[in-house]
CSV table of N, CA and C in Angstrom, one decimal:
chain,number,residue,atom,x,y,z
A,189,MET,N,98.7,83.7,119.8
A,189,MET,CA,99.4,82.0,119.3
A,189,MET,C,100.6,82.0,118.6
A,190,ALA,N,101.5,81.0,118.2
A,190,ALA,CA,101.9,81.6,116.3
A,190,ALA,C,101.3,79.4,116.5
A,191,ASP,N,101.3,79.3,115.3
A,191,ASP,CA,100.8,77.5,114.7
A,191,ASP,C,102.6,76.6,115.2
A,192,ALA,N,101.5,76.3,115.0
A,192,ALA,CA,102.6,74.7,115.6
A,192,ALA,C,103.8,74.8,114.0
A,193,PHE,N,105.0,74.2,114.5
A,193,PHE,CA,105.7,73.7,113.0
A,193,PHE,C,105.1,72.9,112.7
A,194,THR,N,105.4,72.7,111.5
A,194,THR,CA,104.5,71.0,110.2
A,194,THR,C,105.9,71.0,109.0
A,195,ALA,N,106.3,70.2,108.9
A,195,ALA,CA,107.2,70.0,107.8
A,195,ALA,C,106.5,68.4,107.3
A,196,ARG,N,106.0,68.2,105.4
A,196,ARG,CA,106.2,66.7,105.6
A,196,ARG,C,107.7,66.9,104.5
A,197,ASN,N,107.9,64.4,104.5
A,197,ASN,CA,109.3,64.7,104.0
A,197,ASN,C,108.9,63.6,102.9
A,198,TRP,N,109.7,63.1,101.5
A,198,TRP,CA,109.0,63.0,100.9
A,198,TRP,C,111.4,62.0,100.0
A,199,PRO,N,110.8,60.8,100.2
A,199,PRO,CA,112.2,60.4,99.7
A,199,PRO,C,111.5,60.0,98.0
A,200,ILE,N,112.6,60.4,96.8
A,200,ILE,CA,111.9,60.5,95.8
A,200,ILE,C,111.4,59.5,95.3
A,201,ASP,N,111.8,58.7,95.8
A,201,ASP,CA,110.4,57.5,95.3
A,201,ASP,C,109.0,57.2,95.5
A,202,ASN,N,109.5,58.6,97.2
A,202,ASN,CA,107.8,57.9,97.4
A,202,ASN,C,107.2,59.5,96.8
A,203,ALA,N,107.8,60.6,96.8
A,203,ALA,CA,106.9,62.0,96.8
A,203,ALA,C,106.5,61.7,95.6
A,204,PRO,N,105.0,63.2,96.2
A,204,PRO,CA,104.0,63.3,94.4
A,204,PRO,C,104.4,63.5,93.3
A,205,PRO,N,104.4,64.0,92.1
A,205,PRO,CA,104.3,64.4,91.5
A,205,PRO,C,104.7,65.8,90.8
A,206,ARG,N,103.8,66.4,91.7
A,206,ARG,CA,103.6,67.8,92.0
A,206,ARG,C,102.5,68.0,93.3
A,207,ILE,N,103.3,68.9,93.6
A,207,ILE,CA,103.1,69.4,95.3
A,207,ILE,C,102.8,71.6,94.9
A,208,GLU,N,101.7,71.8,95.5
A,208,GLU,CA,100.6,72.9,94.4
A,208,GLU,C,100.1,73.8,96.1
A,209,LEU,N,100.7,74.2,96.7
A,209,LEU,CA,101.3,74.8,98.0
A,209,LEU,C,100.3,76.2,97.8
A,210,LEU,N,99.0,76.7,98.6
A,210,LEU,CA,98.8,77.4,98.4
A,210,LEU,C,97.8,78.5,99.8
A,211,GLY,N,99.3,78.6,100.7
A,211,GLY,CA,99.3,79.2,101.4
A,211,GLY,C,98.3,80.4,102.0
A,212,ASP,N,97.3,79.7,101.8
A,212,ASP,CA,96.1,79.9,102.1
A,212,ASP,C,95.6,79.1,103.5
A,213,LYS,N,95.4,79.2,104.7
A,213,LYS,CA,95.6,78.1,106.0
A,213,LYS,C,93.5,77.5,105.7
A,214,MET,N,93.2,78.9,105.2
A,214,MET,CA,91.3,79.2,105.3
A,214,MET,C,90.7,77.6,104.6
A,215,LYS,N,91.6,77.9,103.1
A,215,LYS,CA,91.0,76.9,102.3
A,215,LYS,C,91.7,75.0,102.2
A,216,ARG,N,93.2,75.5,102.9
A,216,ARG,CA,93.7,74.2,103.6
A,216,ARG,C,94.8,74.2,103.5
A,217,PRO,N,94.2,73.2,104.6
A,217,PRO,CA,95.5,74.0,105.8
A,217,PRO,C,96.9,71.9,105.2
A,218,GLU,N,98.1,73.4,105.4
A,218,GLU,CA,99.4,72.7,104.8
A,218,GLU,C,100.5,73.2,105.0
A,219,PRO,N,101.4,71.7,106.1
A,219,PRO,CA,102.3,71.7,106.8
A,219,PRO,C,103.7,73.1,105.8
A,220,ALA,N,104.5,74.0,106.9
A,220,ALA,CA,105.0,74.9,106.6
A,220,ALA,C,106.3,74.5,105.5
A,221,GLN,N,106.7,73.1,106.3
A,221,GLN,CA,108.1,72.8,105.2
A,221,GLN,C,107.6,71.7,104.3
A,222,HIS,N,108.0,71.5,103.2
A,222,HIS,CA,108.3,70.7,102.7
A,222,HIS,C,109.4,69.6,102.0
A,223,ILE,N,110.2,69.3,101.9
A,223,ILE,CA,111.2,68.3,101.5
A,223,ILE,C,111.5,67.0,100.5
A,224,ILE,N,111.9,67.1,99.8
A,224,ILE,CA,112.0,66.4,98.5
A,224,ILE,C,113.3,65.6,98.8
A,225,GLU,N,113.6,64.3,99.6
A,225,GLU,CA,115.4,63.8,98.8
A,225,GLU,C,115.3,62.7,98.3
A,226,PHE,N,116.7,63.5,97.7
A,226,PHE,CA,117.0,62.1,96.4
A,226,PHE,C,118.6,61.5,96.7
A,227,PRO,N,119.1,61.4,95.8
A,227,PRO,CA,120.3,61.4,96.4
A,227,PRO,C,121.0,61.7,96.1
A,228,GLY,N,122.3,62.1,96.8
A,228,GLY,CA,123.0,63.7,97.2
A,228,GLY,C,121.9,64.9,97.6
A,229,GLY,N,121.6,64.5,97.9
A,229,GLY,CA,120.7,66.4,98.2
A,229,GLY,C,119.2,65.9,98.7
A,230,ALA,N,119.3,67.3,98.3
A,230,ALA,CA,117.6,67.6,98.9
A,230,ALA,C,116.3,68.8,98.4
A,231,ILE,N,115.3,68.3,98.4
A,231,ILE,CA,114.7,70.3,98.1
A,231,ILE,C,114.1,70.7,99.1
A,232,GLU,N,114.1,71.7,99.6
A,232,GLU,CA,113.1,72.1,100.7
A,232,GLU,C,112.2,73.4,100.5
A,233,VAL,N,111.4,74.2,101.4
A,233,VAL,CA,110.9,75.2,100.2
A,233,VAL,C,109.8,74.8,101.4
A,234,SER,N,110.2,76.1,102.7
A,234,SER,CA,109.6,77.2,103.6
A,234,SER,C,108.5,78.5,103.5
A,235,ARG,N,107.9,78.2,103.4
A,235,ARG,CA,106.6,79.3,104.1
A,235,ARG,C,107.1,80.3,105.9
A,236,THR,N,107.7,80.7,104.7
A,236,THR,CA,108.3,81.9,106.8
A,236,THR,C,106.8,82.1,107.3
A,237,THR,N,106.7,83.1,108.0
A,237,THR,CA,105.2,83.0,109.1
A,237,THR,C,105.0,84.3,108.1
A,238,ASP,N,105.1,85.8,107.5
A,238,ASP,CA,104.9,87.1,107.3
A,238,ASP,C,104.5,85.9,105.4
A,239,GLY,N,104.2,85.3,104.8
A,239,GLY,CA,104.0,84.4,103.8
A,239,GLY,C,104.5,84.5,103.1
A,240,LEU,N,105.9,85.0,103.0
A,240,LEU,CA,107.5,84.5,101.3
A,240,LEU,C,108.1,82.9,102.2
A,241,TYR,N,108.7,82.6,101.1
A,241,TYR,CA,108.8,81.6,101.1
A,241,TYR,C,110.2,80.9,100.2
A,242,TRP,N,110.7,80.4,101.4
A,242,TRP,CA,112.7,79.6,101.0
A,242,TRP,C,112.3,78.4,99.8
A,243,ALA,N,113.8,78.4,99.5
A,243,ALA,CA,113.6,77.4,98.7
A,243,ALA,C,114.8,77.0,98.5
A,244,HIS,N,115.0,75.9,99.1
A,244,HIS,CA,116.4,75.9,98.9
A,244,HIS,C,116.8,73.9,98.4
A,245,ILE,N,117.9,74.1,98.1
A,245,ILE,CA,119.1,72.5,97.6
A,245,ILE,C,119.3,73.0,98.7
A,246,ILE,N,119.8,71.4,99.3
A,246,ILE,CA,120.9,70.8,100.0
A,246,ILE,C,121.7,70.2,98.8
A,247,VAL,N,122.7,70.5,99.1
A,247,VAL,CA,124.3,69.2,99.0
A,247,VAL,C,124.3,68.2,100.5
A,248,GLU,N,124.3,67.1,100.5
A,248,GLU,CA,124.4,66.1,101.2
A,248,GLU,C,126.3,65.9,101.4
A,249,ASP,N,126.3,65.9,102.4
A,249,ASP,CA,127.3,65.1,102.5
A,249,ASP,C,127.8,64.2,102.9
A,250,GLN,N,128.8,63.8,103.5
A,250,GLN,CA,129.6,62.2,104.0
A,250,GLN,C,128.9,62.5,106.0
A,251,ARG,N,129.2,63.7,106.0
A,251,ARG,CA,129.1,64.1,107.9
A,251,ARG,C,127.9,63.8,108.4
A,252,TRP,N,126.9,64.1,107.4
A,252,TRP,CA,125.1,63.7,108.1
A,252,TRP,C,124.7,63.3,106.9
A,253,ALA,N,125.4,62.6,106.1
A,253,ALA,CA,124.3,62.3,104.6
A,253,ALA,C,123.7,60.3,104.0
A,254,ARG,N,123.2,59.4,103.7
A,254,ARG,CA,123.5,57.9,103.0
A,254,ARG,C,124.7,58.5,102.2
A,255,THR,N,123.8,59.3,101.3
A,255,THR,CA,125.4,59.6,99.7
A,255,THR,C,125.0,61.2,100.2
A,256,GLU,N,126.8,61.0,99.4
A,256,GLU,CA,127.3,62.4,99.3
A,256,GLU,C,126.4,62.7,97.6
A,257,GLY,N,126.8,64.3,97.7
A,257,GLY,CA,126.3,65.0,96.2
A,257,GLY,C,127.3,66.2,96.0
A,258,ARG,N,127.6,67.3,95.4
A,258,ARG,CA,128.4,68.3,95.0
A,258,ARG,C,128.0,69.4,93.8
A,259,VAL,N,128.1,69.7,94.2
A,259,VAL,CA,127.0,70.4,93.2
A,259,VAL,C,127.9,71.4,91.8
A,260,VAL,N,127.7,70.5,90.7
A,260,VAL,CA,128.9,70.5,89.4
A,260,VAL,C,128.5,71.3,88.0
A,261,GLY,N,127.1,72.8,88.5
A,261,GLY,CA,126.6,73.9,87.1
A,261,GLY,C,125.7,74.0,88.0
A,262,THR,N,125.7,75.4,88.6
A,262,THR,CA,124.3,77.1,87.8
A,262,THR,C,124.0,77.2,86.5
A,263,ARG,N,122.2,77.6,86.3
A,263,ARG,CA,122.2,77.9,85.6
A,263,ARG,C,120.8,79.1,86.1
A,264,LEU,N,121.2,80.0,85.6
A,264,LEU,CA,119.6,80.6,85.7
A,264,LEU,C,118.4,81.3,84.5
A,265,PHE,N,117.5,81.7,84.4
A,265,PHE,CA,116.7,81.7,83.1
A,265,PHE,C,116.6,83.1,83.6
A,266,ILE,N,116.4,84.0,83.1
A,266,ILE,CA,116.3,85.5,83.1
A,266,ILE,C,115.1,86.1,82.0
A,267,GLU,N,114.7,86.3,82.8
A,267,GLU,CA,113.6,87.3,81.7
A,267,GLU,C,113.7,88.1,80.2
A,268,GLY,N,114.2,88.0,79.2
A,268,GLY,CA,114.6,88.3,78.0
A,268,GLY,C,115.1,88.2,77.6
A,269,GLN,N,116.0,87.7,78.8
A,269,GLN,CA,118.1,86.4,78.5
A,269,GLN,C,118.2,86.0,78.6
A,270,GLY,N,117.0,84.3,79.0
A,270,GLY,CA,117.2,83.6,78.4
A,270,GLY,C,117.9,82.5,79.5
A,271,LEU,N,119.1,81.5,79.6
A,271,LEU,CA,119.3,80.4,80.1
A,271,LEU,C,120.8,81.0,80.3
A,272,THR,N,121.1,80.9,81.8
A,272,THR,CA,122.8,81.5,81.8
A,272,THR,C,123.3,80.8,82.8
A,273,GLU,N,124.1,81.1,82.1
A,273,GLU,CA,125.3,79.6,83.0
A,273,GLU,C,125.7,80.8,83.7
A,274,ILE,N,126.2,80.2,85.3
A,274,ILE,CA,126.4,81.2,85.9
A,274,ILE,C,127.7,79.7,86.7
A,275,ALA,N,128.1,79.4,86.6
A,275,ALA,CA,129.6,78.8,87.0
A,275,ALA,C,129.1,77.3,86.7
A,276,ASP,N,130.4,76.9,87.1
A,276,ASP,CA,130.7,75.5,86.7
A,276,ASP,C,131.0,74.5,87.9
A,277,GLU,N,132.1,72.8,87.6
A,277,GLU,CA,132.2,72.4,89.1
A,277,GLU,C,133.4,72.6,90.2
A,278,ALA,N,134.1,73.3,88.8
A,278,ALA,CA,135.0,73.9,89.3
A,278,ALA,C,134.6,75.8,90.6
A,279,SER,N,134.3,76.0,91.0
A,279,SER,CA,133.5,76.9,91.0
A,279,SER,C,132.4,76.8,92.4
A,280,TRP,N,132.2,75.6,92.9
A,280,TRP,CA,131.5,75.4,94.2
A,280,TRP,C,131.9,75.0,94.7
A,281,PRO,N,133.2,74.6,95.0
A,281,PRO,CA,134.3,73.4,95.3
A,281,PRO,C,132.8,73.7,98.0
A,282,GLY,N,133.3,73.0,98.0
A,282,GLY,CA,132.4,72.9,99.4
A,282,GLY,C,130.9,73.7,100.0
A,283,VAL,N,130.6,75.0,98.4
A,283,VAL,CA,129.2,74.9,98.7
A,283,VAL,C,128.1,73.2,99.6
A,284,ARG,N,126.9,73.4,100.4
A,284,ARG,CA,126.8,72.7,100.9
A,284,ARG,C,124.6,73.1,100.9
A,285,GLN,N,124.3,74.4,101.0
A,285,GLN,CA,122.9,75.1,100.1
A,285,GLN,C,123.2,76.5,100.0
A,286,ILE,N,122.5,76.3,98.6
A,286,ILE,CA,122.2,77.1,98.1
A,286,ILE,C,120.4,77.4,97.5
A,287,ALA,N,120.4,78.8,98.8
A,287,ALA,CA,118.7,79.3,99.1
A,287,ALA,C,118.3,80.4,97.7
A,288,VAL,N,117.6,80.6,97.9
A,288,VAL,CA,116.6,82.0,97.3
A,288,VAL,C,115.0,82.6,97.7
A,289,LEU,N,114.5,83.2,98.6
A,289,LEU,CA,113.6,83.5,98.8
A,289,LEU,C,112.7,84.6,97.9
A,290,ILE,N,110.8,83.9,98.5
A,290,ILE,CA,110.4,83.9,97.4
A,290,ILE,C,109.5,84.7,98.2
A,291,LYS,N,108.9,85.8,97.1
A,291,LYS,CA,107.8,87.1,97.7
A,291,LYS,C,106.7,86.4,97.2
A,292,PRO,N,105.2,85.9,96.7
A,292,PRO,CA,105.0,85.7,95.9
A,292,PRO,C,103.8,87.4,95.1
A,293,LEU,N,103.8,87.8,94.3
A,293,LEU,CA,102.9,89.0,94.4
A,293,LEU,C,101.9,89.6,93.8
A,294,ILE,N,100.4,87.9,94.0
A,294,ILE,CA,99.3,88.3,93.9
A,294,ILE,C,99.2,86.6,94.5
A,295,LYS,N,97.9,86.8,94.9
A,295,LYS,CA,97.5,85.0,95.4
A,295,LYS,C,97.2,85.1,94.3
A,296,PRO,N,97.3,82.8,94.1
A,296,PRO,CA,97.5,81.6,93.6
A,296,PRO,C,95.9,81.9,92.9
A,297,VAL,N,96.3,81.1,91.3
A,297,VAL,CA,94.7,80.6,90.9
A,297,VAL,C,94.5,79.2,90.8
A,298,ARG,N,93.7,79.3,91.2
A,298,ARG,CA,93.4,77.5,91.6
A,298,ARG,C,93.0,77.1,90.5
A,299,LYS,N,93.3,76.2,89.1
A,299,LYS,CA,92.7,75.4,87.6
A,299,LYS,C,91.8,75.0,88.5
């Protein structure tokens, strides 16, 4: 039987300063999805059934949100190359979501 899907959602003014996901329901049960909303968008992290994580940056628009946002720039930090700008505002018209799939390579170590 599959686990029930659960989620936590925080407006930016009520979000905790740090959220640590362990991915180990034997140590600490946790929702499969966490969302932090802010003016113009939201950040969402979802654990998949096979232990991967989708990290989404969601840009809100007036069709379904209280505030509107738009992508005005992006950058990546690439090991050995440093910070790389990959686009400016003109490159992103109509973008509503950016997603990255992350595979944990080792189990996290609790500090």
